Short mmCIF file of C-alpha atoms in Angstrom, two decimals:
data_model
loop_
_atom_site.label_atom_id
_atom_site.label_comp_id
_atom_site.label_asym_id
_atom_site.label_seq_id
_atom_site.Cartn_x
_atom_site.Cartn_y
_atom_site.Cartn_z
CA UNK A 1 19.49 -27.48 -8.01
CA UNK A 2 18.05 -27.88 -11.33
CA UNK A 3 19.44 -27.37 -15.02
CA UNK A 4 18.22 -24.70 -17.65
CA UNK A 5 16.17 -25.70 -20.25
CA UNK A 6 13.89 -27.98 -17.80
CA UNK A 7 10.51 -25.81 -17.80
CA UNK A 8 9.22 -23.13 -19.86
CA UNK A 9 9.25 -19.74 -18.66
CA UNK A 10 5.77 -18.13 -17.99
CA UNK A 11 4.48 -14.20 -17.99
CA UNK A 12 3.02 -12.60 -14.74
CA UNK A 13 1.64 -9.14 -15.59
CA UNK A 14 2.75 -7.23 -12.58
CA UNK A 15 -0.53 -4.77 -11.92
CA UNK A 16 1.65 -1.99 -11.58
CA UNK A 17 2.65 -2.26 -15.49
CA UNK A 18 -0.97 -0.91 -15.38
CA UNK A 19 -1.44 1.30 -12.77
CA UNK A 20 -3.78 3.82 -14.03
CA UNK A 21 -6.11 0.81 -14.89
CA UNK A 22 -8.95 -0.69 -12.80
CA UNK A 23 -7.81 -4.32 -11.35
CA UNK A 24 -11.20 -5.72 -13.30
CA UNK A 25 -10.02 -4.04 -16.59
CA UNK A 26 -6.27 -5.09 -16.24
CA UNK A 27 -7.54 -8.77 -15.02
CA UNK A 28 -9.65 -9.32 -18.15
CA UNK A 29 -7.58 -8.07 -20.88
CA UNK A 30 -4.64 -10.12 -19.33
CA UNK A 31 -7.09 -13.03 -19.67
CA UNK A 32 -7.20 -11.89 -23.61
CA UNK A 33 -3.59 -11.64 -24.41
CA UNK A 34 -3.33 -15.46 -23.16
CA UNK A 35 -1.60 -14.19 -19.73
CA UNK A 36 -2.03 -16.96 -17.08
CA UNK A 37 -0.64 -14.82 -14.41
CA UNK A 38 -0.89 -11.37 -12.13
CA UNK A 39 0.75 -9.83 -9.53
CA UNK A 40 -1.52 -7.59 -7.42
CA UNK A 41 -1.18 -4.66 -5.62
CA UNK A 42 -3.00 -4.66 -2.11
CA UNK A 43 -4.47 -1.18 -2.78
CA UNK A 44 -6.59 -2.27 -6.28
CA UNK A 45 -7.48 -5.42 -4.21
CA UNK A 46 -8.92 -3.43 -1.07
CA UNK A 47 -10.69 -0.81 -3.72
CA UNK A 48 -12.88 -3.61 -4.96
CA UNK A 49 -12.49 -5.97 -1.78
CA UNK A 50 -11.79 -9.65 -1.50
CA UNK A 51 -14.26 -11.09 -2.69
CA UNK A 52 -14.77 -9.31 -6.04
CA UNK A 53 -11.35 -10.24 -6.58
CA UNK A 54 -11.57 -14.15 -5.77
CA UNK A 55 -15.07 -13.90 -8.17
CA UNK A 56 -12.48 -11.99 -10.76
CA UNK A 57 -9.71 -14.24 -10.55
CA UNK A 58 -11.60 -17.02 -11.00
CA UNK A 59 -13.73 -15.68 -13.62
CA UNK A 60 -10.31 -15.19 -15.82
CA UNK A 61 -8.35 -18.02 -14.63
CA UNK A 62 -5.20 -16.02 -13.63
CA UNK A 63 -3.41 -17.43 -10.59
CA UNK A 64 -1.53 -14.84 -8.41
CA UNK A 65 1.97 -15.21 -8.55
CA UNK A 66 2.57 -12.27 -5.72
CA UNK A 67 0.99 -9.72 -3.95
CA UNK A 68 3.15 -6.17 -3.67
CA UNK A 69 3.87 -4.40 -1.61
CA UNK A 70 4.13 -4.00 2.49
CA UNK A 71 7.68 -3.03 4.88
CA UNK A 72 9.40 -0.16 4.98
CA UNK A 73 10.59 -0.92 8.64
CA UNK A 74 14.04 -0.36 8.76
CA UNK A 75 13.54 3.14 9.55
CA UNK A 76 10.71 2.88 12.29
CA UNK A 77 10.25 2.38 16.09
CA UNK A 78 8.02 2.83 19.01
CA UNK A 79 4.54 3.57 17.57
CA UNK A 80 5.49 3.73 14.53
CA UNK A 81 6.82 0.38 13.76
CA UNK A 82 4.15 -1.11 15.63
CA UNK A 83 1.94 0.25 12.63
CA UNK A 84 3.83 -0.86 10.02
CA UNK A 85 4.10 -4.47 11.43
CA UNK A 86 0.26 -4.62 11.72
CA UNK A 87 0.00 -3.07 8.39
CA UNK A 88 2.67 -6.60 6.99
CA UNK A 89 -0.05 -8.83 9.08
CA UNK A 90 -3.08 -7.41 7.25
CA UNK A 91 -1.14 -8.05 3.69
CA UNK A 92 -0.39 -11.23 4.96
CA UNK A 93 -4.39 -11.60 5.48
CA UNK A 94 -4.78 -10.58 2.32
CA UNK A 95 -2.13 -12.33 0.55
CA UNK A 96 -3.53 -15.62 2.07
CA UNK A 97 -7.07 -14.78 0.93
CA UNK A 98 -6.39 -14.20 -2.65
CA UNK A 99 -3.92 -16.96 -3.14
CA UNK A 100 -0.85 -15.26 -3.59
CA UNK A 101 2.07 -17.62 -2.37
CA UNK A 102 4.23 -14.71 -1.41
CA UNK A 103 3.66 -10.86 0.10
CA UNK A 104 6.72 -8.10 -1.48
CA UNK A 105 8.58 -7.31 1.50
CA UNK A 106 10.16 -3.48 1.18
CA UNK A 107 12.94 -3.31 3.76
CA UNK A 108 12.38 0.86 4.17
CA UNK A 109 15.37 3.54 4.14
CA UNK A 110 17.21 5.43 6.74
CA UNK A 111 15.53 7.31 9.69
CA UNK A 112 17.34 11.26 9.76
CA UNK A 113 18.59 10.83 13.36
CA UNK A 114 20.57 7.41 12.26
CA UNK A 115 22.29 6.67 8.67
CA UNK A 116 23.85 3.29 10.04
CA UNK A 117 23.11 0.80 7.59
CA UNK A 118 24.06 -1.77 10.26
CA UNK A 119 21.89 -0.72 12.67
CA UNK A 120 18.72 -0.86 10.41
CA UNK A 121 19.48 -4.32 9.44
CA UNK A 122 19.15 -4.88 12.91
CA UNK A 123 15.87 -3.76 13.10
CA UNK A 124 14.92 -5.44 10.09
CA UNK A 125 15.75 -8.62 11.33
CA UNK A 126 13.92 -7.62 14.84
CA UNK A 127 10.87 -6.99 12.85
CA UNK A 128 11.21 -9.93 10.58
CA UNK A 129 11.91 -12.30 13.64
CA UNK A 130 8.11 -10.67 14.87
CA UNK A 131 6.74 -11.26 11.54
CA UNK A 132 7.78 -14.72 10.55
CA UNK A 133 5.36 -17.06 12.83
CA UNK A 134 2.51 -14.92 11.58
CA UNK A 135 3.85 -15.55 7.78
CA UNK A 136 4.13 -19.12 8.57
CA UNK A 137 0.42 -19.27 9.91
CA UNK A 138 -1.08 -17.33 6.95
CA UNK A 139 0.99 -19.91 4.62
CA UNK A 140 2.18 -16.96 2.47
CA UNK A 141 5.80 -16.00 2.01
CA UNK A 142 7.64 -12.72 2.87
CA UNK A 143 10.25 -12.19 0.42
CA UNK A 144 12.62 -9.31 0.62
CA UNK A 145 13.23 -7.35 -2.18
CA UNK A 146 16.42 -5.55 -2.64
CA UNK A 147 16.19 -2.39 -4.09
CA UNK A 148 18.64 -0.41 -6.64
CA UNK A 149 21.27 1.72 -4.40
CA UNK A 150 19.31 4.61 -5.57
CA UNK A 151 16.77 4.36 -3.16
CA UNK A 152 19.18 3.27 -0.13
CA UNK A 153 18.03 6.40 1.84
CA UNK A 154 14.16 6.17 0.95
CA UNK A 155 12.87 3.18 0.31
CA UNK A 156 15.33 0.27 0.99
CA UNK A 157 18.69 -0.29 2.96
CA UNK A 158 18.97 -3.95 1.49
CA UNK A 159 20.35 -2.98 -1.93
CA UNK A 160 22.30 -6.22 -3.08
CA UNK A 161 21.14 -10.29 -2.69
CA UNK A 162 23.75 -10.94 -0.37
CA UNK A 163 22.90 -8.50 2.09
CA UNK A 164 19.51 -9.45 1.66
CA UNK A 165 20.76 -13.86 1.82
CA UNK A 166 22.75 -12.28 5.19
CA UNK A 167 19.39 -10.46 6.73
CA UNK A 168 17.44 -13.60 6.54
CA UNK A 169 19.93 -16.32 7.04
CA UNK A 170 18.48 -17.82 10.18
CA UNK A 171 14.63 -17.85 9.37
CA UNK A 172 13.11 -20.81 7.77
CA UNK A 173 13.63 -20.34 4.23
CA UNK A 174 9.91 -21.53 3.23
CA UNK A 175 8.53 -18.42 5.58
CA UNK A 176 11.25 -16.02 4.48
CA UNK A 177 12.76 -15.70 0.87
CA UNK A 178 13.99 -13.42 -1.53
CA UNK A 179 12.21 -11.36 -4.89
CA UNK A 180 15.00 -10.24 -7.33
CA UNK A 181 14.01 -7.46 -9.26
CA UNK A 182 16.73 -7.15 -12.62
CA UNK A 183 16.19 -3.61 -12.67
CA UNK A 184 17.03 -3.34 -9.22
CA UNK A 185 20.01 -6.09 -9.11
CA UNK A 186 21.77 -6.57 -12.44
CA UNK A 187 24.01 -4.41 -12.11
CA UNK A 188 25.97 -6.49 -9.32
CA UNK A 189 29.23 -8.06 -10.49
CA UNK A 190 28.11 -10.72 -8.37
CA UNK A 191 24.84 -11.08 -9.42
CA UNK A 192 25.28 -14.95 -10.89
CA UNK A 193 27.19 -16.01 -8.07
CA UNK A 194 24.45 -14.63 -5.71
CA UNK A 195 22.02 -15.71 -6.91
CA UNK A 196 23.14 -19.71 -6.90
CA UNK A 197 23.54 -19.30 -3.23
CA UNK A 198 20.22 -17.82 -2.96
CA UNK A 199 18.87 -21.15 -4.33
CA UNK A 200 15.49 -22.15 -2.54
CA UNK A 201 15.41 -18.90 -1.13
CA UNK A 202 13.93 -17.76 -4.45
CA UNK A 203 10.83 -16.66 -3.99
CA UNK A 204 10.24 -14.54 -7.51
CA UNK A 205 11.59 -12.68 -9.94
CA UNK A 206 10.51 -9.59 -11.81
CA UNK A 207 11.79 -7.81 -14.84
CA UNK A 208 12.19 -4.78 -16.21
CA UNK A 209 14.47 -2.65 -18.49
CA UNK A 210 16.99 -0.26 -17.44
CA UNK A 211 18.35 2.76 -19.60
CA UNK A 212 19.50 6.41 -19.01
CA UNK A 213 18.60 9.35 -18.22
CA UNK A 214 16.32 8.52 -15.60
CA UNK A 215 13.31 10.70 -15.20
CA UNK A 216 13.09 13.22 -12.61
CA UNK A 217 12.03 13.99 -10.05
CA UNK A 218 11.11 10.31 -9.22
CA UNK A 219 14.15 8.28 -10.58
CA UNK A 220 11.93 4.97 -9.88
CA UNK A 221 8.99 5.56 -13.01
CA UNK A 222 12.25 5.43 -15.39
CA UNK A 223 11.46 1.06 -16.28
CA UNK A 224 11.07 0.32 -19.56
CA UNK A 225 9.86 -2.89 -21.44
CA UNK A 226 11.98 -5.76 -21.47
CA UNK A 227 14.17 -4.89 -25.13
CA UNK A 228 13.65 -0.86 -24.95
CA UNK A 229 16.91 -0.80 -22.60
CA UNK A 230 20.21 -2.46 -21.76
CA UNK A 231 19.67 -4.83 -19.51
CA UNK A 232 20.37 -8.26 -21.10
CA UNK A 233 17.95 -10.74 -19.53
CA UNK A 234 19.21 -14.22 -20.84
CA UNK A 235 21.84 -14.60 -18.39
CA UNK A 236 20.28 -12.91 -15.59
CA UNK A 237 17.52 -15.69 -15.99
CA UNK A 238 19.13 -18.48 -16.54
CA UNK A 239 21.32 -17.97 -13.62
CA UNK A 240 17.99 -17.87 -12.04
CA UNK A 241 16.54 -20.82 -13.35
CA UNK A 242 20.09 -22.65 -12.46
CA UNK A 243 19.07 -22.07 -9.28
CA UNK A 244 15.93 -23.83 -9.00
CA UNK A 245 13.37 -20.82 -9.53
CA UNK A 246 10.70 -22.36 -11.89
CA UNK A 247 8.15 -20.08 -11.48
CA UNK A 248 6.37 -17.35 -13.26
CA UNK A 249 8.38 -14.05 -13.99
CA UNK A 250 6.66 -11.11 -13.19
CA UNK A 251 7.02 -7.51 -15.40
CA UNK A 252 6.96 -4.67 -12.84
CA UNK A 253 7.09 -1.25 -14.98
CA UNK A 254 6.87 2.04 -13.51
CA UNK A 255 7.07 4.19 -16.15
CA UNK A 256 4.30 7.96 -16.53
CA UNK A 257 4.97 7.53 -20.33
CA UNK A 258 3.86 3.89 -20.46
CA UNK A 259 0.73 4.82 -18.24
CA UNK A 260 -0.54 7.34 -20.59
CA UNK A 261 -0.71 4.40 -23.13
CA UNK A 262 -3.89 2.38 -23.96
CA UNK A 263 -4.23 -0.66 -21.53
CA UNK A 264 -4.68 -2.82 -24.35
CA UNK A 265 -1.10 -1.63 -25.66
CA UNK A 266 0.58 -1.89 -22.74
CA UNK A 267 -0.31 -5.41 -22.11
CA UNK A 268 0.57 -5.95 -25.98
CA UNK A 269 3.78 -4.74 -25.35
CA UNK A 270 4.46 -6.27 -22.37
CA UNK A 271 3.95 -9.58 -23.84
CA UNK A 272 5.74 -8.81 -27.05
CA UNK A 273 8.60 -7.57 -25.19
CA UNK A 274 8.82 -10.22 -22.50
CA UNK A 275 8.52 -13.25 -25.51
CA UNK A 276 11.32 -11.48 -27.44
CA UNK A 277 14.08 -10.62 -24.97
CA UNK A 278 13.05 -13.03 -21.76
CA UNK A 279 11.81 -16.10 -22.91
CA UNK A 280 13.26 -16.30 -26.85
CA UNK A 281 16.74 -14.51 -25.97
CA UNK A 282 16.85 -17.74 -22.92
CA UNK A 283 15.76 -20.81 -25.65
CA UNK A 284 18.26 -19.36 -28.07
CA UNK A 285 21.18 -19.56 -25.05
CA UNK A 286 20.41 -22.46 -23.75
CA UNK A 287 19.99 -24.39 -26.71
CA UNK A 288 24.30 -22.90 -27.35
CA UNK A 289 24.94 -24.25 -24.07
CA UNK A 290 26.57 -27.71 -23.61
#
């Protein structure tokens, strides 16, 4: 375990923050801002294929701190998980090919005929246990991401980091981690305690701000800039960084307002926001701490 304050922390734009924007156009004015890292989305990627992307990347120098996002399994069988689990091998593919040291693993919601949140951590872990030697081939890490309660019946049934530390407790933590999402986890009492005992099993961590009302109907597109909401990230990331994560921090916004914006000004504002209230608002509490 390592102490605060031993590495800086670094930006990841997180492609969604720019969804309505071509991967090329997000890539190079990343590249402009000084950003030395992205987070793809497999969909951009397969749009202008692999190797346009390798020739991009390494064109602008970013490095690919994750690639998001494949799952949703908790609530299939038969036929239909089979998909879904070929689907997670193809991002793997992917992932491997573009140099992204982890693939976003969504864990899926609740099936109608079965609203036992036990029984679809079971078949989580079934198609995990499937999953994992094909991970550990591709060298690229699945890391479950825990999702806000909110979205317990659609998208994800692992809603907290313990649950999630619990699902994959016996796989090999460099095949299998965790991404923490602060949008998605900081409102857990026992977020800091949590997260130490995640340790190693860090794989990322994204950020976000949260604030109310939510938008409707889609309650997810309601993330704001890191400052424009109440989530207070200083704490949140140094308990991560207590607990050995050194990597780059990824903002994930899903927000229709912030889409409609110039690309230029969202990546402006991402940075802005992200040096103000992740990486300042962490230097200024660390250097109080003893």
């Amino acid at each position: 375990m390592t102490h605060v304050g031993t590495d800086p922390v670094e930006l990841s734009l997180n492609q969604a923050t720019t969804r309505p924007y071509p991967l090329t156009k997000t890539a190079e004015e990343a590249m402009r801002a000084g950003i030395r890292h992205i987070g793809l989305w497999i969909e951009p990627v397969e749009a202008i294929g692999i190797a346009r992307t390798q020739q991009l990347l390494n064109d602008t120098g970013l490095s690919v701190s994750s690639v998001c996002r494949t799952g949703f399994l908790a609530d299939k069988e038969g036929a239909e998980l089979r998909s879904a689990l070929d689907g997670v091998k193809r991002a793997l593919d992917l992932s491997r090919e573009v140099g992204s040291p982890m693939l976003t693993l969504i864990a899926g919601g609740l099936p109608a005929h079965d609203r036992s949140i036990q029984h679809a951590e079971v078949r989580l872990r079934a198609a995990i246990e499937e999953l994992e030697p094909y991970a550990r081939d591709a060298g690229v890490r699945l890391a479950l991401e825990p999702l806000h309660p909110l979205f317990v019946g659609t998208r994800s049934i692992v809603t907290t980091i313990a649950q999630a530390l619990r699902i994959i407790a016996d796989f090999p933590e460099d095949t299998v981690g965790l991404l923490i999402d602060a949008y998605a986890t900081s409102w857990d009492s026992r977020f800091h305690d949590d997260v130490l005992a995640a340790g190693p099993r860090i794989a990322g961590y994204q950020v976000s701000d949260f604030a109310l009302p939510l938008p409707g109907p889609e309650n997810m597109n309601g993330r704001l800039f890191p400052g424009d909401g109440d989530i207070d990230f200083a704490p949140l990331t140094a308990s991560i960084r207590r607990a050995g994560y050194t990597g780059p921090i990824e903002v994930e916004i899903f927000n229709d307002d912030i889409w409609k914006l110039p690309l230029e000004t969202i990546i402006d504002r991402t940075v802005a926001g992200f040096n103000r209230c992740v990486s300042e608002s962490l230097n200024e509490l660390e250097r109080q701490s003893p």
